[in-house]
mmCIF file of C-alpha atoms in Angstrom:
data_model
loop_
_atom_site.group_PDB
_atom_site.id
_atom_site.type_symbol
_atom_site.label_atom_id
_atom_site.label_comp_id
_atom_site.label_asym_id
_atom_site.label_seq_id
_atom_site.Cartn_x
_atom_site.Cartn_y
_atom_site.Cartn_z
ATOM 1 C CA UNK I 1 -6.442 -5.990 20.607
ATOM 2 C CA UNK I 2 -3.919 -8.291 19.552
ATOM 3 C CA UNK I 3 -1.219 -8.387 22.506
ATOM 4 C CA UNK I 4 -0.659 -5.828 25.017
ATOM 5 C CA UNK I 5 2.117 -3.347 24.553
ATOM 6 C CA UNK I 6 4.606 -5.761 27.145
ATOM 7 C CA UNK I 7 3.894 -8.582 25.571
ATOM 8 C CA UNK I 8 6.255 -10.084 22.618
ATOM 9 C CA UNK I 9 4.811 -9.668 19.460
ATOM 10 C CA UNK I 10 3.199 -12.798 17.230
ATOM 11 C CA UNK I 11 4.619 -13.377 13.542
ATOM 12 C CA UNK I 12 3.740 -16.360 11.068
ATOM 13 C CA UNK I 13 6.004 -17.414 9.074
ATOM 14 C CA UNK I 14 4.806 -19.629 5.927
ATOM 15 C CA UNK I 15 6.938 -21.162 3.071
ATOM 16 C CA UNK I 16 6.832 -25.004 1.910
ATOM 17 C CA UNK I 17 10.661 -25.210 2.168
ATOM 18 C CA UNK I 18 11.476 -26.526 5.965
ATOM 19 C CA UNK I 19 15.273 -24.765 5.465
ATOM 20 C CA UNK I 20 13.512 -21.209 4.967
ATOM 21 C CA UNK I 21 11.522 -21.429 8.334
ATOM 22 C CA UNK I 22 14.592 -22.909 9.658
ATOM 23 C CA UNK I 23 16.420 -19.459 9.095
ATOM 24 C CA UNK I 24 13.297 -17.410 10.139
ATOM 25 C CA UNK I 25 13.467 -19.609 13.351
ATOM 26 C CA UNK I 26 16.524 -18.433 14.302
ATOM 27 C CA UNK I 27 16.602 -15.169 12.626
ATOM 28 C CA UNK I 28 13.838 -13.729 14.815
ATOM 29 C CA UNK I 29 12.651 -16.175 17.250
ATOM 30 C CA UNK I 30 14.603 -13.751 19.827
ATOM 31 C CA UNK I 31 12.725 -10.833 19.158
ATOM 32 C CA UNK I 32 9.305 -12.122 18.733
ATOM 33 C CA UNK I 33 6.979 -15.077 19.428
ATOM 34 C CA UNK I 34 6.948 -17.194 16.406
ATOM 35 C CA UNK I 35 4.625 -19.329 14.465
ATOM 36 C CA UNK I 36 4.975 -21.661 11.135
ATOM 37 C CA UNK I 37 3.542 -23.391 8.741
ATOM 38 C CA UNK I 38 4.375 -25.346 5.127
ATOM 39 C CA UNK I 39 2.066 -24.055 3.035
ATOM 40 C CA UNK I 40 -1.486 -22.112 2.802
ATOM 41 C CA UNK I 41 -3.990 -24.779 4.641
ATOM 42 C CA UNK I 42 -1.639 -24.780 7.530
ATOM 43 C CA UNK I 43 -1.407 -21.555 7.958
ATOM 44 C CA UNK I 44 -5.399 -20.669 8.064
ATOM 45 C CA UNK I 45 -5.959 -23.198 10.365
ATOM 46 C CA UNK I 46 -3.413 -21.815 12.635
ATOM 47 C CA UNK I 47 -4.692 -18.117 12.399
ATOM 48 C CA UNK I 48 -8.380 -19.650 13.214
ATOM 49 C CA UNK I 49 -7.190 -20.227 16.408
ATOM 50 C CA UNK I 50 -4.424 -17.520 16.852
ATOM 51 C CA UNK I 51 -4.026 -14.199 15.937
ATOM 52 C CA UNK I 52 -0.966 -12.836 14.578
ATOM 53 C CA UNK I 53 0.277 -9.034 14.346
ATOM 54 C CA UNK I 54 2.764 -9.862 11.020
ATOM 55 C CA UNK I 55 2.523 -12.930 8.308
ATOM 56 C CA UNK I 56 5.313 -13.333 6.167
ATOM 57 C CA UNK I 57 4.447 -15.598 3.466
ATOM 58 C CA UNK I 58 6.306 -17.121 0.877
ATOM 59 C CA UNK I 59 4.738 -16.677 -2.931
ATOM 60 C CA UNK I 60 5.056 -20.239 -4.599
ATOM 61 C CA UNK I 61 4.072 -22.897 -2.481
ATOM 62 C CA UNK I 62 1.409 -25.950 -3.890
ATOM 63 C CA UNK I 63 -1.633 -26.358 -3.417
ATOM 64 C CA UNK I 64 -2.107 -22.485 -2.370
ATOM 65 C CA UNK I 65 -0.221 -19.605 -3.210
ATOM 66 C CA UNK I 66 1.058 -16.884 -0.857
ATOM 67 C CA UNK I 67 -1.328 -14.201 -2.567
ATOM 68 C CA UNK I 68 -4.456 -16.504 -1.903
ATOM 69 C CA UNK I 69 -3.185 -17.354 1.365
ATOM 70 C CA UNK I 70 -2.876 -13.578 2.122
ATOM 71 C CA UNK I 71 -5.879 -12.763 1.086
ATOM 72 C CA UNK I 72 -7.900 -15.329 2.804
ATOM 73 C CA UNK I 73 -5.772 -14.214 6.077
ATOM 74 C CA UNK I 74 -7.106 -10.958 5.797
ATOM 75 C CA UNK I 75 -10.597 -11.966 6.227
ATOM 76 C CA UNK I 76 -9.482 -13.899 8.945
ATOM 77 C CA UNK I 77 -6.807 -11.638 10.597
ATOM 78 C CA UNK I 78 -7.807 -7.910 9.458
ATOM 79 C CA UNK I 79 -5.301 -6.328 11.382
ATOM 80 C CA UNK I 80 -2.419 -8.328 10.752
ATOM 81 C CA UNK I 81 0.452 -7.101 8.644
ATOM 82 C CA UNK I 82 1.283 -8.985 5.553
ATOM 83 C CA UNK I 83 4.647 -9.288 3.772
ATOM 84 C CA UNK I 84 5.014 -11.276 0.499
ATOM 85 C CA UNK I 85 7.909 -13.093 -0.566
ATOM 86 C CA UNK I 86 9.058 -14.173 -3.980
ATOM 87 C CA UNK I 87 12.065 -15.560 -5.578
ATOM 88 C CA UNK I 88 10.267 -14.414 -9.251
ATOM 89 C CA UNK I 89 9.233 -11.689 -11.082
ATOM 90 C CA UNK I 90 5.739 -12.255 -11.954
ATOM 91 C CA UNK I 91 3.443 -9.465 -12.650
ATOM 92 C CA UNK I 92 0.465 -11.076 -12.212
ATOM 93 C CA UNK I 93 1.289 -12.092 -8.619
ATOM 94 C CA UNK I 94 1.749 -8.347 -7.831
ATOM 95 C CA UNK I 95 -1.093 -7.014 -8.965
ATOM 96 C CA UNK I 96 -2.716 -9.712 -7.150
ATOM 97 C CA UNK I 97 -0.865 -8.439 -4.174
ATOM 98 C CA UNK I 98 -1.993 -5.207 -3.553
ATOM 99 C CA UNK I 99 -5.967 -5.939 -5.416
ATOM 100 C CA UNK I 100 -6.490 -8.586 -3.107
ATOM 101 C CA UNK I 101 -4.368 -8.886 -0.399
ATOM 102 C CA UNK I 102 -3.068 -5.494 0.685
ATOM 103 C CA UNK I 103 0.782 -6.207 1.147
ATOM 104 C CA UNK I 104 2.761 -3.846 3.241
ATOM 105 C CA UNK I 105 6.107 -5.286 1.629
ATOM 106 C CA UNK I 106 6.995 -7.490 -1.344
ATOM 107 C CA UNK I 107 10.808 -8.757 -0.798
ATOM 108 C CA UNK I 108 12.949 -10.476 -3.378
ATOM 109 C CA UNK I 109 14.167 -13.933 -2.549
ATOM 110 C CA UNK I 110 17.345 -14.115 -1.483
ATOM 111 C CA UNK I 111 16.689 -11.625 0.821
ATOM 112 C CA UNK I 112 18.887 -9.152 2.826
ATOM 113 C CA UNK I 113 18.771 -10.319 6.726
ATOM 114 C CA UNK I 114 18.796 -6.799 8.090
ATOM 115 C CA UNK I 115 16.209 -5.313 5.405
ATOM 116 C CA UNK I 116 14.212 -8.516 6.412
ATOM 117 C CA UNK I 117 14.256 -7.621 9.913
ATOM 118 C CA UNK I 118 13.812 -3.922 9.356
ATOM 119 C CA UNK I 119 10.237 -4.842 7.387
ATOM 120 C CA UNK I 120 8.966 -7.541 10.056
ATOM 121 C CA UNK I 121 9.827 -4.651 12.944
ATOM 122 C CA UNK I 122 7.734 -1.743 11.030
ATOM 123 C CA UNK I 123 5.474 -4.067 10.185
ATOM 124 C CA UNK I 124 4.871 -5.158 14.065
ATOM 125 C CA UNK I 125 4.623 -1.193 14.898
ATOM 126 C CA UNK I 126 2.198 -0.981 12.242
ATOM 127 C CA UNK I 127 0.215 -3.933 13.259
ATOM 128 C CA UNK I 128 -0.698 -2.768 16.108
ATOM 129 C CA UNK I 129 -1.277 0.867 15.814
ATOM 130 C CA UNK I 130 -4.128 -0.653 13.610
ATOM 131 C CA UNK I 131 -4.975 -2.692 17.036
ATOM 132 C CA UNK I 132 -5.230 0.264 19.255
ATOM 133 C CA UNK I 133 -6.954 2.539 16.813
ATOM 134 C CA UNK I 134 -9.653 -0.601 16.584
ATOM 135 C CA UNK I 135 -10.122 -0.538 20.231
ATOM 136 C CA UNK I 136 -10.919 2.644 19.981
ATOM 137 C CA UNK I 137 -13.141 2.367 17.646
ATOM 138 C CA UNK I 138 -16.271 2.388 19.196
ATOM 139 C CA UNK I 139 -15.494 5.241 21.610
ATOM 140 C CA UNK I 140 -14.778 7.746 18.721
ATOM 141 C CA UNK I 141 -17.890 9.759 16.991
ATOM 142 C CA UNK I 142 -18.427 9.521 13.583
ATOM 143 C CA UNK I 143 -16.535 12.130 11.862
ATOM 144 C CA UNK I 144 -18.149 15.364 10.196
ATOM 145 C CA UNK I 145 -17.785 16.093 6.445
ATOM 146 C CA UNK I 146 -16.503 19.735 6.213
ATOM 147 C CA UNK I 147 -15.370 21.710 3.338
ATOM 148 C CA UNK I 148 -15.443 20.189 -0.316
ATOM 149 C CA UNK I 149 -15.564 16.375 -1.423
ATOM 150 C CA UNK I 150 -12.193 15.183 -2.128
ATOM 151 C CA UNK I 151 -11.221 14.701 -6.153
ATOM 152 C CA UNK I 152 -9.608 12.378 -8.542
ATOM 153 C CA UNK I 153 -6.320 13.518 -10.170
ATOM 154 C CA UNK I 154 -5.596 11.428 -13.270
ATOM 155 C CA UNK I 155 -2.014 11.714 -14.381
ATOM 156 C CA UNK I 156 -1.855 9.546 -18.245
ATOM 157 C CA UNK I 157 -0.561 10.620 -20.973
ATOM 158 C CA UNK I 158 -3.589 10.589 -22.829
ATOM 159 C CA UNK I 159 -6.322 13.295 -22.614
ATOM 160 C CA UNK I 160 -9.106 10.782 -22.592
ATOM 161 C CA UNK I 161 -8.088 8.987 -19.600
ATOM 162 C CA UNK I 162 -9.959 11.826 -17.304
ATOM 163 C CA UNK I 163 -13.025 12.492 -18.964
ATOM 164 C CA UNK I 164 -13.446 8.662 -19.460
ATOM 165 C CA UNK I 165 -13.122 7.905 -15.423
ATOM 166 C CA UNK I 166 -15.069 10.919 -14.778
ATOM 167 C CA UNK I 167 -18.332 9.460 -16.818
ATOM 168 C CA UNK I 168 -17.368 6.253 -15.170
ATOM 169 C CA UNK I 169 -17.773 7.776 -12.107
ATOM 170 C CA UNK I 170 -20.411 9.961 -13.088
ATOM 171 C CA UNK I 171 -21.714 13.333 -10.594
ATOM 172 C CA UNK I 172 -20.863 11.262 -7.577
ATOM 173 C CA UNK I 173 -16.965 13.369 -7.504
ATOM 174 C CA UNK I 174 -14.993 15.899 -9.696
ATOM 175 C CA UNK I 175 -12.207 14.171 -12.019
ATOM 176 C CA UNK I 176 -8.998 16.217 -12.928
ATOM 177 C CA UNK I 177 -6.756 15.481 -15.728
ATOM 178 C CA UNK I 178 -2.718 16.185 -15.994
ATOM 179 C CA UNK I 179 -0.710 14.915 -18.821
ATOM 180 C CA UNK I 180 2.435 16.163 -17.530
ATOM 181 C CA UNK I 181 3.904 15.957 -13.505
ATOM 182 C CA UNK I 182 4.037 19.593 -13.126
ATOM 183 C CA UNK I 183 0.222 19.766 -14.520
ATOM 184 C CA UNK I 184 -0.420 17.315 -11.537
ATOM 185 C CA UNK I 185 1.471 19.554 -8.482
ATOM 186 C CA UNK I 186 -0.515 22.319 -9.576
ATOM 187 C CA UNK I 187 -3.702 21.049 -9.107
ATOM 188 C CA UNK I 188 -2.856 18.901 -5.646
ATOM 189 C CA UNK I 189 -1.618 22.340 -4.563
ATOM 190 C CA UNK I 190 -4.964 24.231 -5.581
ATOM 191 C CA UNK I 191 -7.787 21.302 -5.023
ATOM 192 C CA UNK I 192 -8.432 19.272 -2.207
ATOM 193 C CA UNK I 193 -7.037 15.590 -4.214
ATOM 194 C CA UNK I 194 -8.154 12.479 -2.206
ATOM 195 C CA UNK I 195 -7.160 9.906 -5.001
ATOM 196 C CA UNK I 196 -4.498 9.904 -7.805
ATOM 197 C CA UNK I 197 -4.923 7.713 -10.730
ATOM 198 C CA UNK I 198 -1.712 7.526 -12.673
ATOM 199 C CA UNK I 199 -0.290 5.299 -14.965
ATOM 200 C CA UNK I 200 3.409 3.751 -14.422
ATOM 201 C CA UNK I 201 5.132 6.357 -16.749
ATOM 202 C CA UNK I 202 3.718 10.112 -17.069
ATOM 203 C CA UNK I 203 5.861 11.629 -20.261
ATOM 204 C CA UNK I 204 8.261 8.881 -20.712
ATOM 205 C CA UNK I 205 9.066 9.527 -16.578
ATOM 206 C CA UNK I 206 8.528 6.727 -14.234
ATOM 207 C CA UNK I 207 6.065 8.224 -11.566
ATOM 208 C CA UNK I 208 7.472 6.153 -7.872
ATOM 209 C CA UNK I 209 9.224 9.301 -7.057
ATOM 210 C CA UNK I 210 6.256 11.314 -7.217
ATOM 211 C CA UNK I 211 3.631 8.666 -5.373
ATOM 212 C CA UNK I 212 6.953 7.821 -3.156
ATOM 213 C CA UNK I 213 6.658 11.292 -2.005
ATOM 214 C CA UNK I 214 3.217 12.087 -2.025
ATOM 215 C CA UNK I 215 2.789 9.170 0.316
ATOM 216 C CA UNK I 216 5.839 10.218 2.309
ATOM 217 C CA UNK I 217 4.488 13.691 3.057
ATOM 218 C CA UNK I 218 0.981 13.261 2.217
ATOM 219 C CA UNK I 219 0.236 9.993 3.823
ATOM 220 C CA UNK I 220 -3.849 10.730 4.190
ATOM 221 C CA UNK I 221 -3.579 10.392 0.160
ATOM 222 C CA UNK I 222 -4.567 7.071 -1.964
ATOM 223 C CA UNK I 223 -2.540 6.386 -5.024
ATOM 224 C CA UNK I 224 -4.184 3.598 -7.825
ATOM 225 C CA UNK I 225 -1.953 2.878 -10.611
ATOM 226 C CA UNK I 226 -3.535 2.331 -14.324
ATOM 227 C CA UNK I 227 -0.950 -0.413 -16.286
ATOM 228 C CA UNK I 228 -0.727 -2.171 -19.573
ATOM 229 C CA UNK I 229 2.172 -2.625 -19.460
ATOM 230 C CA UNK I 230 4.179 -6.373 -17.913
ATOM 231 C CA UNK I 231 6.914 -4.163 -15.936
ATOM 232 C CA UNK I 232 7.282 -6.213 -12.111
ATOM 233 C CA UNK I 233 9.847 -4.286 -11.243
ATOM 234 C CA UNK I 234 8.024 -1.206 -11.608
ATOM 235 C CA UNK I 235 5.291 -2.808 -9.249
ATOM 236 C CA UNK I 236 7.215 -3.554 -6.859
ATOM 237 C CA UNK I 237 8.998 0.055 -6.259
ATOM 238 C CA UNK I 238 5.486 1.085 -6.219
ATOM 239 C CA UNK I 239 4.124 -1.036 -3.834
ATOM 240 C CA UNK I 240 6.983 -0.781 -1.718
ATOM 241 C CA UNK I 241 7.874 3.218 -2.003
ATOM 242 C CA UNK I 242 4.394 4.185 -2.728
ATOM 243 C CA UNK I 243 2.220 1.974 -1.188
ATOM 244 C CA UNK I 244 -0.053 1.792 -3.835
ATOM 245 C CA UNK I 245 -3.437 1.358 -2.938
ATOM 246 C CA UNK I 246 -4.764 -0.570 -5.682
ATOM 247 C CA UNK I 247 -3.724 -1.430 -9.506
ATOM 248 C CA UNK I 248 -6.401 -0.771 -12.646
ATOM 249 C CA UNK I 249 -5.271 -2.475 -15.691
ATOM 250 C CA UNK I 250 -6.093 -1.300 -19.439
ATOM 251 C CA UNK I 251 -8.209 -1.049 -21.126
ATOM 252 C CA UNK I 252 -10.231 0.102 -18.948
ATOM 253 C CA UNK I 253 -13.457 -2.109 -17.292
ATOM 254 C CA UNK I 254 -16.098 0.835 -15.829
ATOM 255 C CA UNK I 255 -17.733 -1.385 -13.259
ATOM 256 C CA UNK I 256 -14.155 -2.459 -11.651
ATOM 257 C CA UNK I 257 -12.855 1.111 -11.913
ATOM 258 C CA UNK I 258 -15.783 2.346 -10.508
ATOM 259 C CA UNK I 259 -15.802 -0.049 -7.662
ATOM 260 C CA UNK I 260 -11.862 1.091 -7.270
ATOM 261 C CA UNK I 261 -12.491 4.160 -7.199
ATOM 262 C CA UNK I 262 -14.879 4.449 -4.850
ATOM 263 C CA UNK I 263 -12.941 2.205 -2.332
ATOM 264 C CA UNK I 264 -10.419 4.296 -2.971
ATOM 265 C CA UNK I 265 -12.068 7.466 -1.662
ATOM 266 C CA UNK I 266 -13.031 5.884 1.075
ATOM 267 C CA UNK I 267 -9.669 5.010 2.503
ATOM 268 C CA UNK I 268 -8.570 8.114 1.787
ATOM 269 C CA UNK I 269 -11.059 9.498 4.412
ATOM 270 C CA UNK I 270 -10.474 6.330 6.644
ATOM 271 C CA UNK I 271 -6.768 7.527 6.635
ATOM 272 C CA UNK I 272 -7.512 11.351 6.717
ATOM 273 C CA UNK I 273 -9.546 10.764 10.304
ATOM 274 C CA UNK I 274 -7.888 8.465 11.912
ATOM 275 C CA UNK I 275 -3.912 9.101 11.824
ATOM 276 C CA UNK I 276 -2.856 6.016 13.596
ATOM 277 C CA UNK I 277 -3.419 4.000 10.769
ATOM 278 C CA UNK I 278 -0.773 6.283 8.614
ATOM 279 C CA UNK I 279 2.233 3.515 9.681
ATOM 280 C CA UNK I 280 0.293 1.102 8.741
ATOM 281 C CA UNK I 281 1.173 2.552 4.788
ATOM 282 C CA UNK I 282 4.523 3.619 5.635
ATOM 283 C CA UNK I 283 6.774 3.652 2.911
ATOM 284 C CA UNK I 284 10.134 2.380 2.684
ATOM 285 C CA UNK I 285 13.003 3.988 2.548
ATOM 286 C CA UNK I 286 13.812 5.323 -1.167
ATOM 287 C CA UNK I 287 16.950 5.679 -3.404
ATOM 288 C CA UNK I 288 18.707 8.695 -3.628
ATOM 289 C CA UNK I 289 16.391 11.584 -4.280
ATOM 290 C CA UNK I 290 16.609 13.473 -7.307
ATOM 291 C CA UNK I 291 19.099 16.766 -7.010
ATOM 292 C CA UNK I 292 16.760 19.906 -5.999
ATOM 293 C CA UNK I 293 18.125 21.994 -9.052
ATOM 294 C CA UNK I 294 16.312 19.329 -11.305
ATOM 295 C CA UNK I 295 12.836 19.407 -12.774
ATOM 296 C CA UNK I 296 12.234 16.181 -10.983
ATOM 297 C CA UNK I 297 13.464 17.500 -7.463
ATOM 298 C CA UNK I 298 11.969 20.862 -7.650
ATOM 299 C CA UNK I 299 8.402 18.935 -8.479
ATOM 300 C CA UNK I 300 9.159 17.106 -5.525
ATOM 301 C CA UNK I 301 10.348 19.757 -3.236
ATOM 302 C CA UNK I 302 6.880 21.415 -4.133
ATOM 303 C CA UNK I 303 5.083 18.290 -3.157
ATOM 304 C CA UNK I 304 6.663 18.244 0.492
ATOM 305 C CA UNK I 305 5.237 22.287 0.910
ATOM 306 C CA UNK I 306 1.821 21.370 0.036
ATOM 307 C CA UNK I 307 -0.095 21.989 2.849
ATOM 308 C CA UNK I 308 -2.490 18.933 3.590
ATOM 309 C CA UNK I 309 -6.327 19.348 2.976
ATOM 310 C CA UNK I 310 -6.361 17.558 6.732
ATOM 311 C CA UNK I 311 -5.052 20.461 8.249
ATOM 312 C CA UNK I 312 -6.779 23.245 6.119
ATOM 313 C CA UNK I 313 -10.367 21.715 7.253
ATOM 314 C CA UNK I 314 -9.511 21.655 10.855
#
C-alpha cells in the first residue's frame, strides 16, 4: 500500500517550465506531500525510488513527452493516478493517452485552480482505493463465472461494423450491432453487455452523453471508441465524461482490435468483481443533461433504470 490512511498523500508534479511547478508548489503543497521534476527522465528516476498516489504531468516537454512519461510510470507505479496536461489540441496525443497510458483526466492549459484541485483530490481517493483493493488481493478467492459471457454492443452507423468485429473476434463472444441509440438501450436492457464499441457520432449524434451515463450508472461497463475522424475535443469529453477505456481507429486492423477487445472484456470483469476500483474510472461532472421530454433524455433516463448484470448474477 502506498501510504496509510493518516498519512498525507504523495503527488508528482512534472512540467519543464520552473513557473508551472512554482504554482503547483504553492497551490497544493498544503494539502499533500509534493514531489517535482522538469521533464520525463527526472521524473522516472524519482518514482524508482518513491511511490506516488497522483502524477500530474505536463504534455510537451523535450526530450520525453508527458504521454511516454505516463506510460512508462505506469509500469513503474501501477497504482498511481495519472492526469495529463496540455496547452494543445492534438489528437494524436489523446489517443495516445488513454491506449497507452490510462489517464484519469486530460486538463486544458490554462487551467481552472479549483477544477485543478477538484481532479488531483478524486484522483488521490481513487489512488488509493486501487491500494487497498491490492492489499487485498491475495486474501480474496478467485471469482466464479455464473450466468452468460458478457457481449459486445457495436453502436456505428454502418451495418458492417458488427459482423466485421464479430469474425474478428471469432466464437470466443457474441457481437451485437445498433445503428441507432435507441437500437443500443434495447439490447443493454435485454443482454448482459460487458463492452460497447461505438464510434464518436451514432446518426449524426455525438455519443459522450450516452457513454457519460452508462459509465455514471453502469460503472462495471467498458466503453472503446472506433474514430476516423481528427475531432480532440471530442476525445477529450470522452475521456473525461466517459472514461473511455481504449480508442480503435479506422479502418479497422483485426489483430489490434482483437487484442482490444479482449482487454477490454477483461476489465470489464476486473471492474464487475471488485467494486473498489469503480472511483478509480469516475467520471467527471457533465454539462447540463439533456431535458427528460427529449429523445436524448428519455434514452438516458432508460439507461439509469437498467438494472446491472452485477446484481442480476448475485
Amino acid at each position: 500500500m502506498i501510504n496509510s490512511p493518516a498519512a498525507k498523500a504523495r503527488v508528482l508534479f512534472v512540467d519543464d517550465e520552473p513557473r508551472v511547478l512554482t504554482t503547483m508548489r504553492m497551490l497544493f503543497r498544503a494539502h499533500y506531500e509534493v514531489y517535482f521534476a522538469e521533464g520525463g527522465t527526472q521524473a522516472l528516476e524519482l518514482l524508482k525510488k518513491q511511490a506516488v498516489d497522483v502524477i500530474v504531468s505536463d504534455q510537451r516537454m523535450p526530450g520525453m513527452t508527458g504521454i511516454e512519461l505516463l506510460r512508462a510510470a505506469r509500469e513503474l507505479n501501477p497504482n498511481a493516478m495519472r492526469i495529463l496536461l496540455t496547452g494543445y489540441s492534438d489528437l494524436n496525443a489523446i489517443i495516445g493517452s488513454i491506449n497507452e497510458g490510462e489517464i484519469f483526466r486530460f486538463v486544458n492549459k490554462p487551467w481552472s485552480n479549483d477544477d485543478l484541485s477538484t481532479t488531483v483530490a478524486r484522483a488521490v481517493t481513487a489512488a488509493r482505493a486501487s491500494a487497498a483493493m491490492t492489499a487485498k488481493a491475495d486474501e480474496r478467492p478467485a471469482p466464479a463465472q455464473s450466468g452468460p459471457l458478457p457481449a459486445v454492443l457495436v453502436m456505428d452507423d454502418d451495418a458492417r461494423v458488427p459482423p466485421q468485429i464479430q469474425a474478428i473476434l471469432g466464437n470466443e463472444c457474441r457481437v451485437f450491432g445498433a445503428t441507432t441509440m435507441s437500437e443500443a438501450v434495447d439490447l443493454l436492457e435485454r443482454e448482459h453487455i460487458g463492452v460497447v464499441i461505438s464510434d464518436t457520432r451514432v446518426q449524426d449524434h455525438p455519443v459522450v452523453n450516452l457513454i457519460g451515463t452508462l459509465k455514471q450508472h453502469h460503472p462495471e461497463l467498458v466503453s472503446v471508441i472506433l474514430t476516423e475522424r481528427a475531432d480532440a475535443g471530442a476525445a477529450i469529453d470522452l475521456i473525461n465524461q466517459g472514461q473511455i477505456y481504449r480508442f480503435i481507429t479506422k479502418p479497422i486492423i483485426d489483430n489490434a482490435c482483437k487484442i482490444t477487445v479482449n482487454s477490454a472484456l477483461k476489465q470489464h470483469e476486473r471492474l464487475s468483481h471488485s467494486p473498489e476500483l469503480h472511483q478509480r474510472y469516475e467520471v467527471a461532472n457533465t454539462p447540463e443533461p439533456p431535458p427528460p421530454s427529449s429523445g436524448t433524455g428519455r434514452l438516458l433516463d432508460r439507461i439509469r433504470s437498467i438494472r446491472s448484470w452485477v446484481r442480476r448474477r448475485a
